[in-house]
XYZ file of N, CA and C in Angstrom:
426
model
N -46.785 -42.133 -20.009
C -44.988 -42.373 -19.709
C -44.288 -42.164 -21.100
N -44.783 -42.268 -22.096
C -44.117 -41.976 -23.147
C -43.740 -40.459 -23.468
N -44.793 -39.852 -22.898
C -44.814 -38.389 -23.207
C -43.884 -37.490 -22.146
N -43.821 -38.409 -20.777
C -43.218 -37.704 -20.196
C -41.835 -37.934 -20.232
N -41.425 -38.999 -20.664
C -39.878 -39.234 -21.409
C -39.807 -38.388 -22.628
N -40.549 -37.854 -23.367
C -40.485 -37.155 -24.599
C -40.174 -35.385 -23.889
N -41.126 -35.291 -22.917
C -40.670 -33.885 -22.352
C -39.662 -34.128 -21.841
N -39.139 -34.871 -20.807
C -37.499 -35.109 -20.130
C -36.718 -34.566 -21.451
N -36.588 -35.465 -22.469
C -35.708 -35.417 -23.417
C -35.508 -34.065 -23.874
N -36.702 -33.449 -24.172
C -36.509 -32.077 -24.790
C -36.015 -31.165 -23.823
N -36.636 -31.189 -22.491
C -36.235 -30.124 -21.651
C -34.679 -30.522 -21.511
N -33.964 -31.718 -21.461
C -32.448 -32.169 -21.084
C -31.919 -31.404 -22.717
N -32.301 -31.238 -23.941
C -31.726 -30.780 -24.890
C -31.736 -29.767 -25.038
N -32.536 -28.598 -24.944
C -33.101 -27.317 -24.611
C -31.596 -27.091 -23.311
N -32.021 -27.525 -22.364
C -30.537 -27.291 -21.296
C -29.388 -27.408 -21.997
N -28.936 -28.418 -22.699
C -27.574 -28.448 -22.969
C -27.376 -27.293 -23.631
N -28.301 -27.139 -25.111
C -28.022 -26.130 -26.029
C -27.702 -24.628 -25.224
N -28.600 -24.337 -23.947
C -28.378 -22.910 -23.202
C -26.987 -23.145 -22.619
N -26.545 -24.055 -22.202
C -25.177 -23.940 -21.515
C -23.932 -23.887 -22.785
N -24.281 -24.555 -23.682
C -23.192 -24.213 -25.108
C -23.229 -22.804 -25.234
N -24.376 -22.360 -25.642
C -24.566 -20.625 -26.026
C -23.917 -19.975 -25.041
N -24.092 -20.339 -23.600
C -24.011 -19.358 -22.506
C -21.978 -19.541 -22.331
N -21.650 -20.798 -22.464
C -20.283 -20.733 -22.382
C -19.340 -20.314 -23.696
N -20.147 -20.369 -24.681
C -19.513 -19.845 -26.295
C -19.620 -18.591 -25.954
N -20.444 -17.544 -25.602
C -20.767 -16.460 -25.344
C -19.785 -15.500 -24.381
N -18.966 -16.538 -23.480
C -18.222 -15.915 -22.439
C -17.074 -15.550 -23.042
N -16.423 -16.529 -24.299
C -15.435 -16.248 -24.777
C -13.817 -16.574 -23.675
N -12.972 -16.662 -24.250
C -11.439 -16.990 -23.486
C -11.205 -15.657 -23.429
N -10.882 -15.337 -21.667
C -10.049 -14.142 -20.861
C -9.129 -14.601 -21.008
N -8.252 -13.096 -21.807
C -6.979 -13.341 -22.038
C -6.038 -13.421 -20.759
N -4.912 -13.918 -21.028
C -3.808 -13.789 -20.128
C -3.245 -13.003 -19.490
N -3.091 -13.123 -18.276
C -2.387 -11.831 -17.650
C -1.262 -11.271 -18.414
N -1.349 -9.844 -18.372
C 0.004 -9.437 -19.234
C -0.054 -9.536 -20.631
N -1.024 -9.823 -21.170
C -1.385 -10.096 -22.716
C -2.315 -8.771 -23.015
N -1.626 -8.160 -23.639
C -2.400 -6.737 -24.222
C -3.246 -7.339 -25.361
N -5.094 -6.432 -25.094
C -5.813 -7.332 -25.969
C -6.706 -5.813 -26.631
N -7.290 -5.892 -27.552
C -8.240 -4.924 -27.938
C -9.410 -5.319 -27.014
N -9.642 -3.875 -26.607
C -10.658 -3.474 -25.278
C -12.149 -3.951 -25.488
N -12.701 -3.418 -26.727
C -13.902 -4.060 -27.381
C -13.923 -3.968 -28.784
N -14.840 -4.678 -29.486
C -14.753 -4.540 -30.819
C -15.029 -2.988 -31.250
N -14.567 -2.548 -32.882
C -14.606 -1.250 -33.155
C -16.123 -0.643 -32.882
N -17.357 -1.375 -32.986
C -18.472 -0.856 -33.309
C -18.913 -1.045 -31.603
N -18.226 -1.394 -30.788
C -18.869 -1.261 -29.352
C -17.788 -0.168 -29.013
N -17.063 0.645 -29.672
C -16.432 1.977 -28.803
C -17.021 2.888 -29.370
N -17.393 3.817 -28.236
C -17.903 5.529 -28.649
C -16.830 6.325 -28.036
N -16.275 6.967 -29.351
C -14.831 7.726 -28.968
C -15.741 9.202 -29.210
N -15.343 10.310 -28.270
C -15.235 11.605 -28.197
C -14.168 12.190 -27.834
N -13.199 12.437 -29.443
C -11.827 12.935 -28.859
C -11.676 14.405 -29.478
N -10.777 15.430 -28.571
C -10.190 16.510 -28.876
C -9.884 16.770 -30.109
N -10.356 18.156 -30.820
C -9.314 18.074 -32.124
C -7.826 18.334 -31.708
N -7.725 18.725 -30.599
C -6.042 18.875 -30.334
C -4.955 17.384 -29.733
N -6.021 16.333 -29.903
C -5.625 14.991 -29.904
C -5.929 14.164 -30.424
N -5.116 13.272 -30.293
C -4.786 12.060 -31.502
C -4.983 10.883 -30.522
N -5.769 10.183 -30.650
C -5.887 8.429 -30.060
C -4.483 7.514 -30.356
N -3.402 7.730 -29.724
C -2.461 6.575 -30.434
C -2.520 5.232 -29.924
N -3.175 5.068 -28.804
C -2.982 3.666 -28.412
C -4.523 3.487 -27.561
N -5.131 2.505 -27.600
C -6.229 2.361 -26.392
C -6.824 0.855 -26.215
N -5.904 0.164 -25.320
C -5.909 -1.424 -25.369
C -6.397 -1.568 -24.050
N -6.349 -2.992 -23.832
C -6.703 -3.504 -22.469
C -5.407 -4.625 -21.835
N -5.136 -5.009 -20.542
C -4.371 -5.913 -20.213
C -5.222 -6.178 -18.765
N -4.675 -7.569 -18.794
C -5.149 -7.997 -16.981
C -3.670 -7.822 -16.551
N -3.847 -7.256 -14.990
C -2.525 -7.207 -14.500
C -3.115 -7.246 -12.809
N -2.226 -7.835 -12.230
C -2.509 -7.761 -10.860
C -2.384 -6.398 -9.806
N -3.832 -5.937 -9.736
C -3.820 -4.622 -8.862
C -4.522 -4.819 -7.608
N -3.978 -4.321 -6.425
C -4.645 -4.589 -5.206
C -5.024 -6.455 -4.649
N -4.065 -7.087 -5.214
C -4.063 -8.233 -4.681
C -4.759 -8.913 -5.827
N -5.764 -8.455 -6.546
C -6.355 -9.508 -7.754
C -6.084 -9.031 -8.969
N -6.678 -9.899 -10.126
C -6.511 -9.693 -11.619
C -6.949 -8.770 -12.178
N -7.194 -7.480 -12.451
C -7.953 -6.635 -12.881
C -7.676 -5.937 -14.217
N -8.898 -5.658 -14.801
C -8.752 -4.792 -16.146
C -8.226 -3.488 -16.108
N -6.970 -3.364 -16.843
C -6.197 -2.038 -17.300
C -6.510 -1.517 -18.629
N -6.821 -0.107 -18.522
C -7.016 0.143 -19.887
C -5.821 1.381 -20.445
N -5.409 0.831 -21.256
C -3.782 1.385 -21.718
C -4.413 2.679 -22.571
N -3.735 4.046 -22.312
C -4.391 5.096 -23.278
C -3.144 6.008 -23.045
N -2.679 6.174 -24.504
C -1.904 7.239 -25.339
C -2.414 8.111 -26.364
N -2.125 9.394 -25.686
C -2.740 10.555 -26.573
C -1.502 11.340 -26.814
N -1.961 11.741 -28.684
C -0.843 12.465 -29.103
C -1.262 14.190 -29.365
N -0.201 14.705 -28.821
C -0.683 16.422 -28.872
C -0.397 16.975 -30.436
N -1.337 17.032 -31.031
C -1.422 17.084 -32.466
C -1.681 19.035 -32.688
N -1.793 19.825 -31.478
C -1.623 21.144 -31.647
C -0.736 21.683 -31.641
N -0.655 23.096 -31.718
C 0.794 23.661 -31.797
C 1.029 24.130 -29.925
N 0.160 24.016 -29.196
C 0.618 24.399 -27.998
C 0.326 23.797 -26.905
N 1.407 23.248 -26.106
C 1.319 22.463 -24.816
C 0.250 22.612 -24.361
N -0.738 20.771 -24.229
C -1.960 20.729 -23.598
C -1.940 19.859 -22.592
N -3.332 19.835 -22.001
C -2.691 18.754 -20.535
C -4.382 18.756 -20.939
N -4.436 16.949 -20.892
C -5.981 16.406 -21.342
C -6.434 15.685 -20.495
N -7.785 15.556 -20.322
C -8.715 14.895 -19.180
C -9.282 13.718 -20.069
N -8.826 12.122 -19.776
C -9.496 11.152 -19.771
C -10.553 10.560 -19.197
N -12.067 10.413 -20.019
C -13.108 9.508 -19.243
C -13.224 8.381 -19.685
N -13.160 7.079 -19.207
C -13.697 5.975 -19.661
C -14.793 5.214 -19.227
N -16.144 5.311 -19.667
C -17.360 4.434 -18.978
C -17.568 3.443 -19.384
N -17.914 2.156 -18.562
C -18.136 0.893 -19.410
C -19.333 0.574 -19.167
N -19.751 -0.459 -20.120
C -21.527 -0.605 -20.092
C -21.820 -1.127 -18.742
N -21.364 -1.501 -17.568
C -21.949 -1.863 -16.428
C -22.136 -0.632 -15.266
N -21.748 0.404 -16.036
C -22.010 1.515 -14.903
C -20.600 1.798 -14.357
N -19.540 1.090 -14.594
C -18.051 1.660 -13.922
C -17.414 2.480 -14.984
N -16.650 3.468 -14.282
C -15.977 4.553 -14.981
C -14.504 4.632 -14.219
N -13.692 5.190 -15.246
C -12.253 5.386 -14.542
C -11.827 6.513 -15.703
N -10.809 6.974 -14.734
C -10.589 8.658 -15.710
C -9.600 9.151 -15.024
N -8.681 10.164 -15.470
C -8.039 10.794 -15.010
C -7.017 11.832 -15.989
N -6.290 12.905 -15.508
C -5.190 13.899 -16.604
C -4.121 13.196 -17.092
N -4.046 13.590 -18.162
C -2.611 13.635 -18.710
C -1.928 14.529 -19.060
N -0.965 15.018 -18.637
C -0.002 14.261 -17.395
C -0.397 14.656 -16.536
N -0.856 13.945 -15.430
C -1.191 13.698 -13.801
C -0.921 14.832 -13.140
N 0.356 14.984 -12.988
C 0.869 16.407 -12.738
C 1.948 17.352 -13.519
N 1.787 18.210 -13.219
C 2.152 19.516 -14.309
C 3.394 19.867 -14.119
N 3.941 19.044 -12.728
C 5.615 19.842 -11.997
C 6.334 19.668 -13.721
N 6.324 18.677 -14.200
C 7.325 18.517 -15.226
C 6.980 19.047 -16.651
N 5.729 19.501 -16.111
C 5.497 20.250 -17.484
C 3.831 19.928 -18.531
N 3.219 20.368 -19.464
C 2.203 19.763 -20.097
C 3.020 18.966 -21.428
N 2.175 18.378 -22.123
C 2.506 17.530 -23.012
C 2.746 18.696 -24.419
N 3.609 18.438 -24.970
C 4.093 19.307 -25.871
C 3.651 19.016 -27.170
N 3.463 19.889 -28.051
C 3.427 19.737 -29.595
C 4.051 18.315 -29.976
N 3.326 17.518 -30.572
C 3.885 16.522 -31.380
C 4.358 15.138 -30.534
N 4.023 15.481 -29.218
C 4.981 14.513 -27.964
C 3.347 13.431 -27.769
N 3.905 12.554 -27.409
C 2.915 11.360 -26.950
C 2.871 11.190 -25.442
N 1.639 11.030 -24.983
C 1.378 10.794 -23.280
C 0.718 9.665 -23.142
N 1.136 8.792 -21.913
C 0.517 7.526 -21.794
C 0.352 7.653 -20.491
N -0.810 6.775 -20.035
C -1.110 6.327 -18.545
C -2.196 4.971 -18.643
N -1.942 4.182 -17.774
C -2.876 2.858 -17.732
C -3.946 3.164 -16.502
N -4.977 2.705 -17.090
C -6.216 3.229 -15.718
C -6.766 1.929 -15.648
N -6.706 1.726 -14.190
C -7.235 -0.145 -13.479
C -8.667 0.330 -13.344
N -9.430 -0.774 -13.517
C -10.921 -0.797 -13.033
C -11.233 -1.315 -11.978
N -11.222 -1.139 -10.461
C -11.488 -1.874 -9.697
C -12.476 -2.890 -9.895
N -12.318 -4.049 -9.200
C -13.574 -5.179 -9.361
C -13.752 -5.439 -10.540
N -13.299 -5.095 -11.820
C -13.396 -5.665 -13.072
C -12.663 -6.763 -13.602
N -13.477 -8.112 -13.445
C -12.122 -9.252 -13.731
C -13.034 -10.060 -15.310
N -13.650 -9.510 -16.136
C -14.135 -9.793 -17.546
C -14.018 -8.518 -18.352
N -14.025 -8.923 -19.474
C -13.816 -7.982 -20.552
C -15.305 -7.177 -20.726
N -15.142 -5.889 -20.778
C -16.202 -4.972 -21.000
C -17.220 -5.433 -22.328
N -18.346 -5.186 -22.577
C -19.168 -5.592 -23.919
C -18.971 -4.036 -24.334
N -19.068 -2.851 -23.939
C -19.053 -1.652 -24.560
C -18.385 -0.734 -23.845
N -17.816 0.724 -24.490
C -16.929 1.458 -23.413
C -17.405 2.796 -24.743
N -17.095 3.650 -23.701
C -17.404 4.765 -24.044
C -15.945 5.637 -23.736
N -15.207 6.366 -24.567
C -14.046 7.020 -24.218
C -14.250 8.603 -24.579
N -13.800 9.136 -23.592
C -13.920 11.025 -23.871
C -12.667 11.433 -23.681
N -12.080 12.232 -24.371
C -10.756 12.830 -24.372
C -11.060 14.219 -24.394
N -10.665 15.345 -23.721
C -11.033 16.650 -23.654
C -9.649 17.247 -23.241
N -9.497 18.957 -23.780
C -8.040 19.160 -23.487
C -8.608 19.891 -22.154
N -8.077 20.480 -21.570
C -7.925 21.210 -20.165
C -7.811 22.868 -20.255
N -8.288 23.404 -19.502
C -7.897 25.169 -19.662
C -6.533 24.981 -19.039
N -6.045 26.191 -19.698
C -4.646 26.484 -18.948
C -4.683 27.347 -18.020
């Protein structure tokens, strides 16, 4: 009987410790509209074209298609001597990915030398912070 109580007590202690670890690792989700770093520096793998300079890479939760969704804020500066168009790809540790072109349309022209262009990329169905991110910024052929 005493052995059964001892085993039950240890199971209870281990379960409680496991729940505390899980709750602590989840971290507090930022409030909607609050800008925050997407991941720690060691968890961000960047490949950026020599013609580009990453000026901003942050995250924010905003309402998109009826639910609070993670959005990536990306700002790229053209540090070359010619007009540029950039392709941005963002890959998450869970297999999701987003991306597009900056500028999206070329009707108003490309990104001029020294100019900063921005875009915000929503990630459908992403309601928690990523653990790792791969960011790739390339130039497009003219």
